[in-house]
Coordinates of C-alpha atoms in Angstrom, one line a residue:
M1 CA -12.6 -11.4 -25.0
T2 CA -12.1 -13.9 -21.9
S3 CA -14.7 -14.3 -19.4
I4 CA -13.7 -13.9 -15.9
R5 CA -15.2 -13.8 -12.4
A6 CA -14.8 -10.4 -10.5
A7 CA -16.2 -8.7 -7.4
V8 CA -17.9 -5.5 -8.7
C9 CA -18.9 -2.4 -6.9
T10 CA -22.3 -1.5 -8.0
A11 CA -23.2 1.1 -5.3
F12 CA -21.0 3.0 -2.8
D13 CA -20.9 1.5 0.8
A14 CA -22.8 -1.7 -0.4
P15 CA -21.5 -5.4 -0.7
L16 CA -19.6 -6.4 -3.8
Q17 CA -21.2 -8.5 -6.3
I18 CA -19.7 -11.6 -8.1
E19 CA -20.3 -11.1 -11.5
D20 CA -19.1 -12.7 -14.8
L21 CA -17.2 -10.0 -16.9
N22 CA -15.4 -9.9 -20.3
L23 CA -11.8 -9.0 -20.2
R24 CA -10.1 -7.8 -23.5
A25 CA -6.9 -8.9 -24.8
P26 CA -3.7 -7.1 -24.0
G27 CA -2.9 -4.1 -26.4
P28 CA 0.4 -2.6 -27.2
G29 CA 2.7 -2.7 -24.2
E30 CA 0.1 -4.4 -22.0
I31 CA 0.3 -7.8 -20.4
E32 CA -2.4 -10.3 -19.3
V33 CA -2.0 -11.8 -15.8
T34 CA -3.8 -14.8 -14.3
L35 CA -3.9 -13.8 -10.7
E36 CA -2.9 -16.4 -7.7
A37 CA -3.4 -13.9 -4.8
V38 CA -4.8 -10.2 -4.0
A39 CA -4.6 -8.7 -0.8
I40 CA -7.4 -6.3 0.7
C41 CA -6.0 -2.8 1.4
H42 CA -8.0 0.0 3.4
S43 CA -7.6 2.1 0.4
D44 CA -9.9 -0.4 -1.7
I45 CA -12.3 -0.2 1.1
S46 CA -12.3 3.5 1.2
Y47 CA -12.9 3.7 -2.5
A48 CA -15.8 1.3 -2.4
E49 CA -17.3 3.3 0.6
G50 CA -17.3 6.3 -1.6
A51 CA -14.6 8.2 0.4
W52 CA -12.9 9.7 -2.9
G53 CA -15.8 9.5 -5.2
G54 CA -15.2 7.4 -8.5
T55 CA -17.0 5.9 -11.5
L56 CA -19.2 2.8 -10.8
P57 CA -19.6 0.0 -11.8
A58 CA -15.9 -0.5 -10.8
V59 CA -13.6 -3.6 -9.9
Y60 CA -11.1 -2.4 -6.9
G61 CA -8.1 -4.4 -5.7
H62 CA -4.8 -3.3 -6.4
E63 CA -2.2 -5.7 -4.5
A64 CA -1.9 -8.6 -6.5
A65 CA 0.4 -11.3 -7.8
G66 CA 0.1 -13.9 -10.5
R67 CA 1.6 -15.3 -13.8
I68 CA 1.6 -13.8 -17.1
T69 CA -0.4 -15.5 -19.6
A70 CA -0.8 -13.3 -22.5
L71 CA 1.7 -10.6 -24.0
G72 CA 0.7 -7.3 -26.0
D73 CA 3.0 -6.0 -29.0
G74 CA 6.1 -4.2 -27.9
V75 CA 6.3 -5.9 -24.3
S76 CA 10.0 -6.3 -23.3
G77 CA 11.6 -7.7 -20.2
L78 CA 8.6 -9.9 -19.2
N79 CA 7.7 -13.3 -20.4
K80 CA 4.7 -15.5 -20.5
G81 CA 5.0 -17.8 -17.4
D82 CA 6.8 -15.2 -15.3
R83 CA 5.3 -14.7 -11.8
V84 CA 5.0 -11.1 -11.4
V85 CA 3.6 -8.4 -8.8
V86 CA 1.1 -6.2 -10.1
T87 CA 1.0 -2.7 -8.9
L88 CA -1.2 0.4 -9.4
I89 CA 2.0 2.5 -10.6
R90 CA 1.4 2.9 -14.1
A91 CA 4.4 5.0 -15.5
C92 CA 4.6 6.5 -18.9
G93 CA 8.3 7.1 -18.4
T94 CA 8.2 10.3 -20.3
C95 CA 6.2 12.8 -18.5
P96 CA 8.4 15.4 -16.3
N97 CA 7.7 13.4 -13.1
C98 CA 8.8 10.0 -14.6
A99 CA 11.8 11.6 -16.3
T100 CA 12.9 12.9 -12.7
G101 CA 12.6 9.4 -11.2
K102 CA 9.1 10.0 -9.7
P103 CA 6.9 7.4 -11.4
T104 CA 4.5 7.2 -8.3
I105 CA 3.1 10.5 -9.5
C106 CA 3.1 10.1 -13.1
V107 CA 0.9 12.7 -15.0
G108 CA 1.2 10.9 -18.5
D109 CA -2.2 10.8 -20.2
R110 CA -2.5 7.5 -21.9
E111 CA -6.2 6.6 -22.4
T112 CA -6.8 3.0 -23.4
A113 CA -9.9 1.0 -24.5
P114 CA -12.1 -0.3 -21.7
V115 CA -10.6 -3.4 -20.2
L116 CA -13.7 -4.7 -18.4
T117 CA -17.1 -5.0 -19.7
R118 CA -20.5 -6.6 -18.9
A119 CA -22.0 -9.1 -21.2
D120 CA -24.3 -6.3 -22.6
G121 CA -21.2 -4.0 -23.4
T122 CA -21.5 -1.9 -20.5
P123 CA -18.1 -0.7 -19.4
V124 CA -16.9 -1.6 -15.7
E125 CA -14.0 0.7 -14.2
Q126 CA -10.7 -1.1 -13.9
A127 CA -10.1 1.0 -10.6
M128 CA -6.6 2.2 -9.7
H129 CA -5.4 0.8 -13.3
C130 CA -5.7 -2.9 -11.7
G131 CA -9.1 -4.0 -11.1
A132 CA -7.5 -7.0 -9.2
F133 CA -10.5 -8.4 -7.3
A134 CA -10.9 -10.6 -10.3
E135 CA -9.3 -13.7 -11.8
K136 CA -7.3 -12.1 -14.4
V137 CA -6.3 -8.6 -15.1
V138 CA -4.7 -6.7 -18.2
V139 CA -2.4 -4.0 -17.0
D140 CA 0.3 -1.9 -18.5
Q141 CA 3.9 -3.7 -18.7
S142 CA 5.3 -0.7 -16.3
Q143 CA 3.2 -1.8 -13.5
A144 CA 4.5 -5.3 -13.2
V145 CA 7.8 -6.7 -11.8
A146 CA 9.0 -10.5 -12.2
L147 CA 10.0 -12.1 -8.9
P148 CA 11.5 -15.6 -8.2
D149 CA 9.2 -18.6 -8.3
D150 CA 10.1 -19.6 -4.8
M151 CA 8.1 -16.8 -3.1
P152 CA 4.7 -17.7 -2.3
P153 CA 1.9 -15.7 -4.1
E154 CA 0.8 -14.2 -0.6
A155 CA 4.2 -12.8 0.0
V156 CA 4.5 -11.4 -3.7
C157 CA 1.2 -9.7 -3.8
L158 CA 2.0 -7.7 -0.5
L159 CA 4.9 -5.9 -2.3
A160 CA 2.5 -4.3 -4.6
C161 CA 1.4 -1.7 -2.0
G162 CA 1.5 -1.9 1.8
V163 CA 5.2 -3.0 1.9
I164 CA 6.3 -0.6 -0.6
T165 CA 4.4 2.2 0.6
G166 CA 5.5 1.8 4.3
I167 CA 9.4 1.2 3.9
G168 CA 9.5 3.8 1.0
A169 CA 7.7 6.4 3.1
V170 CA 10.6 6.1 5.8
I171 CA 13.5 5.4 3.4
N172 CA 12.7 7.4 0.1
A173 CA 10.5 10.1 1.3
G174 CA 11.6 10.5 4.9
R175 CA 15.1 10.2 4.0
M176 CA 16.0 8.4 7.2
R177 CA 19.7 8.0 8.0
P178 CA 21.2 5.4 10.1
G179 CA 21.0 6.3 13.8
E180 CA 17.9 8.5 13.6
D181 CA 14.9 8.1 15.6
V182 CA 11.5 7.2 14.2
V183 CA 7.9 7.5 15.3
V184 CA 5.3 5.6 13.4
I185 CA 1.5 6.5 14.1
G186 CA -0.6 3.6 13.2
A187 CA 0.5 -0.1 13.7
G188 CA -1.8 -1.5 10.8
G189 CA -0.4 -3.0 7.7
V190 CA 1.3 -0.1 6.2
G191 CA 2.6 0.9 9.8
L192 CA 4.2 -2.3 10.5
N193 CA 6.1 -2.1 7.2
A194 CA 7.3 1.6 8.0
I195 CA 8.5 0.1 11.2
Q196 CA 10.3 -2.7 9.1
G197 CA 11.8 0.0 7.0
A198 CA 13.1 2.0 9.9
R199 CA 14.6 -1.1 11.3
I200 CA 16.3 -2.1 8.0
G201 CA 17.4 1.4 7.6
G202 CA 19.3 1.3 11.0
A203 CA 17.2 3.7 13.0
R204 CA 18.4 4.2 16.7
R205 CA 14.9 3.8 18.1
I206 CA 11.5 3.3 16.8
V207 CA 8.2 4.3 18.7
A208 CA 5.1 2.7 17.4
V209 CA 1.9 4.7 18.4
D210 CA -1.6 2.9 18.3
M211 CA -4.9 2.8 20.0
S212 CA -4.5 -1.1 20.6
E213 CA -2.1 -2.7 23.0
E214 CA -2.4 -6.0 20.8
K215 CA -1.2 -4.0 17.8
L216 CA 1.7 -2.2 19.8
E217 CA 2.8 -5.8 20.6
T218 CA 2.9 -6.8 17.2
A219 CA 4.8 -3.7 16.1
R220 CA 7.5 -4.7 18.6
A221 CA 7.9 -8.3 16.8
F222 CA 8.3 -6.3 13.5
G223 CA 11.2 -3.9 14.9
A224 CA 9.5 -1.2 17.2
T225 CA 11.7 -0.6 20.4
H226 CA 8.9 1.0 22.2
G227 CA 5.1 1.3 22.1
V228 CA 2.8 4.2 23.0
L229 CA -0.9 4.2 23.3
A230 CA -2.5 6.9 21.4
S231 CA -5.3 7.2 24.0
D232 CA -2.8 8.5 26.7
K233 CA -3.2 11.9 27.6
A234 CA -0.2 13.3 25.8
P235 CA 1.5 10.3 24.1
W236 CA 3.9 12.6 22.2
K237 CA 5.5 13.3 25.8
T238 CA 5.8 9.5 26.2
A239 CA 7.3 9.1 22.8
M240 CA 10.0 11.8 23.5
D241 CA 10.8 10.3 26.8
A242 CA 11.4 6.9 25.2
L243 CA 13.6 8.6 22.5
G244 CA 15.2 11.4 24.8
R245 CA 14.4 13.9 22.3
G246 CA 12.0 14.4 19.4
A247 CA 11.8 12.3 16.5
D248 CA 13.7 12.8 13.1
V249 CA 11.1 11.1 11.0
V250 CA 7.2 10.8 11.9
A251 CA 5.3 8.6 9.7
V252 CA 1.7 9.1 9.7
T253 CA 0.3 5.6 8.3
V254 CA -3.4 6.2 9.3
G255 CA -6.0 8.6 7.5
A256 CA -7.5 9.7 10.8
I257 CA -7.5 13.5 11.4
P258 CA -6.6 13.2 15.1
A259 CA -3.4 11.6 14.1
Y260 CA -2.5 14.5 11.7
D261 CA -3.4 17.2 14.3
T262 CA -0.8 15.9 16.8
A263 CA 1.9 14.3 14.7
M264 CA 4.1 17.2 14.4
R265 CA 4.1 17.2 18.3
Y266 CA 6.4 14.2 18.1
M267 CA 9.1 15.9 15.8
G268 CA 12.3 17.3 17.0
W269 CA 14.4 20.0 15.5
G270 CA 14.7 19.5 11.5
G271 CA 12.3 16.6 11.8
R272 CA 10.3 15.3 8.8
M273 CA 6.6 14.4 8.9
V274 CA 5.7 12.0 6.2
M275 CA 1.9 12.1 5.2
I276 CA 0.9 8.6 4.1
G277 CA -2.6 7.8 5.5
M278 CA -5.4 9.4 3.4
P279 CA -8.3 10.9 5.2
H280 CA -11.5 11.2 3.4
T281 CA -12.0 14.1 0.8
G282 CA -12.9 17.4 2.7
A283 CA -11.3 16.4 6.0
M284 CA -9.1 19.2 7.5
A285 CA -6.2 19.0 10.0
Q286 CA -4.7 21.9 11.9
Y287 CA -1.3 22.9 13.1
E288 CA 0.5 25.9 14.4
P289 CA 2.7 27.0 11.5
V290 CA 5.3 29.1 13.4
V291 CA 6.6 26.0 15.2
P292 CA 7.8 24.2 11.8
A293 CA 8.9 27.5 10.7
F294 CA 11.1 28.2 13.7
M295 CA 12.3 24.4 14.1
G296 CA 13.1 23.8 10.5
Q297 CA 10.6 20.9 10.3
H298 CA 9.3 19.5 7.1
M299 CA 5.9 18.1 6.0
I300 CA 6.3 15.7 3.1
G301 CA 3.5 13.8 1.2
S302 CA 4.2 10.3 0.0
K303 CA 2.4 8.4 -2.5
M304 CA 3.3 4.7 -2.6
G305 CA 6.5 5.3 -0.7
D306 CA 8.0 7.3 -3.6
V307 CA 9.2 3.9 -5.0
V308 CA 10.6 3.0 -8.5
I309 CA 9.2 -0.4 -8.5
Q310 CA 11.7 -2.0 -10.8
R311 CA 14.4 -0.9 -8.4
D312 CA 12.8 -1.2 -5.0
I313 CA 10.7 -4.3 -5.2
P314 CA 13.5 -6.7 -6.3
W315 CA 15.5 -5.2 -3.3
M316 CA 12.7 -5.9 -0.7
A317 CA 12.2 -9.4 -2.4
D318 CA 15.7 -10.3 -1.7
L319 CA 15.5 -9.1 1.9
Y320 CA 12.5 -11.4 2.3
R321 CA 14.5 -14.3 0.9
Q322 CA 17.2 -13.7 3.4
G323 CA 14.8 -13.5 6.3
R324 CA 15.4 -10.0 6.8
L325 CA 11.9 -8.4 5.9
K326 CA 8.7 -10.1 7.2
L327 CA 6.0 -10.9 4.7
D328 CA 4.4 -14.1 5.7
E329 CA 3.9 -12.6 9.1
L330 CA 1.8 -9.9 7.6
V331 CA -0.9 -12.4 6.3
S332 CA -3.8 -12.5 8.7
G333 CA -6.3 -14.7 6.7
R334 CA -6.7 -16.3 3.5
W335 CA -10.1 -16.2 1.7
R336 CA -11.8 -17.1 -1.6
L337 CA -13.1 -14.4 -4.1
D338 CA -16.6 -15.5 -2.9
Q339 CA -15.8 -14.6 0.5
I340 CA -14.5 -11.1 -0.3
N341 CA -17.3 -9.2 1.7
E342 CA -16.5 -11.2 4.8
A343 CA -12.7 -10.5 4.4
I344 CA -13.5 -6.8 4.1
A345 CA -15.6 -6.9 7.1
D346 CA -12.8 -8.6 9.0
T347 CA -10.3 -6.0 7.6
K348 CA -12.6 -3.2 8.8
T349 CA -12.6 -4.6 12.5
G350 CA -9.0 -3.1 12.4
G351 CA -7.4 -6.1 13.7
A352 CA -6.1 -7.7 10.4
R353 CA -2.8 -6.9 9.1
R354 CA -3.3 -8.0 5.6
N355 CA -6.4 -10.4 4.5
V356 CA -5.5 -12.0 1.3
I357 CA -7.8 -13.6 -1.5
L358 CA -6.3 -16.9 -3.1
F359 CA -7.5 -18.0 -6.4
D360 CA -7.2 -21.7 -7.7
T361 CA -4.9 -21.7 -10.5

């Protein structure tokens, strides 16, 4: 057992508590990673608020980067000292979904011994298979990808969720082709990466929709050709005026029901709405089914950008190293682990792109 510091959720919608926990050694097929950075995602905040239930006490955090410091038996392709990005995508490799190239929705059942415990032996949930609001993690080897040493840890950790989710939603799930038009609803961390995905994929025009003029200006810096205020009377009409037609791909990157209620209005014939943002459990959206039936439109759920991390993350890292993918510009603030509640509060204001916790290594 190794003693580590971690930010523990002991009650929903309450401040996280910094505790000393025990981290077990990696088992077969697992790796131990000493973290350098972990970003704060809105999903972590929603879980900690109790939006989707879950087991407590728990350690959240799932956008992490660090170096491998121990290997379990049977690990291949990864070595001690490698800098890796750590994701929540734990793939068994053999279930029907993994076998057909969809590891983000793996249904393989692989129970493991508790990874985190308190001094008295009480198990602490390693949320989302990561538990990365902590100094070290033990994860399955399928969750990690080695990246070049010349990439700063703040950039590496962003490739674990927000970046792959946004880019993958447009390219993989939305099947955007060069020359198509894209509307991205929400210009936060995931939305900015959906915009980058559309730009990299060769979209003709990209319309960002958000409640904030400031965030729309940021969206333009990431590749949006137009910005539309969601508070306008009929923002979909403004978007269509900018495009000259309905959009081919509409990416909903926020978990707000009004965004889902209106998203289909932005679409043209044969358009695809990609559902990324996750509303709270029980929240319901409404739409008129005769419209997508008549216009041949599609509604597509996308988890983690439908990525295969061993394929997609190295590609995105290479784009970053070429200067074609913005990662450094996504970092809004850098914080210590003992400042995590302040960082979460700052994230909840809506202005932050990504706040990152940095560890002393």
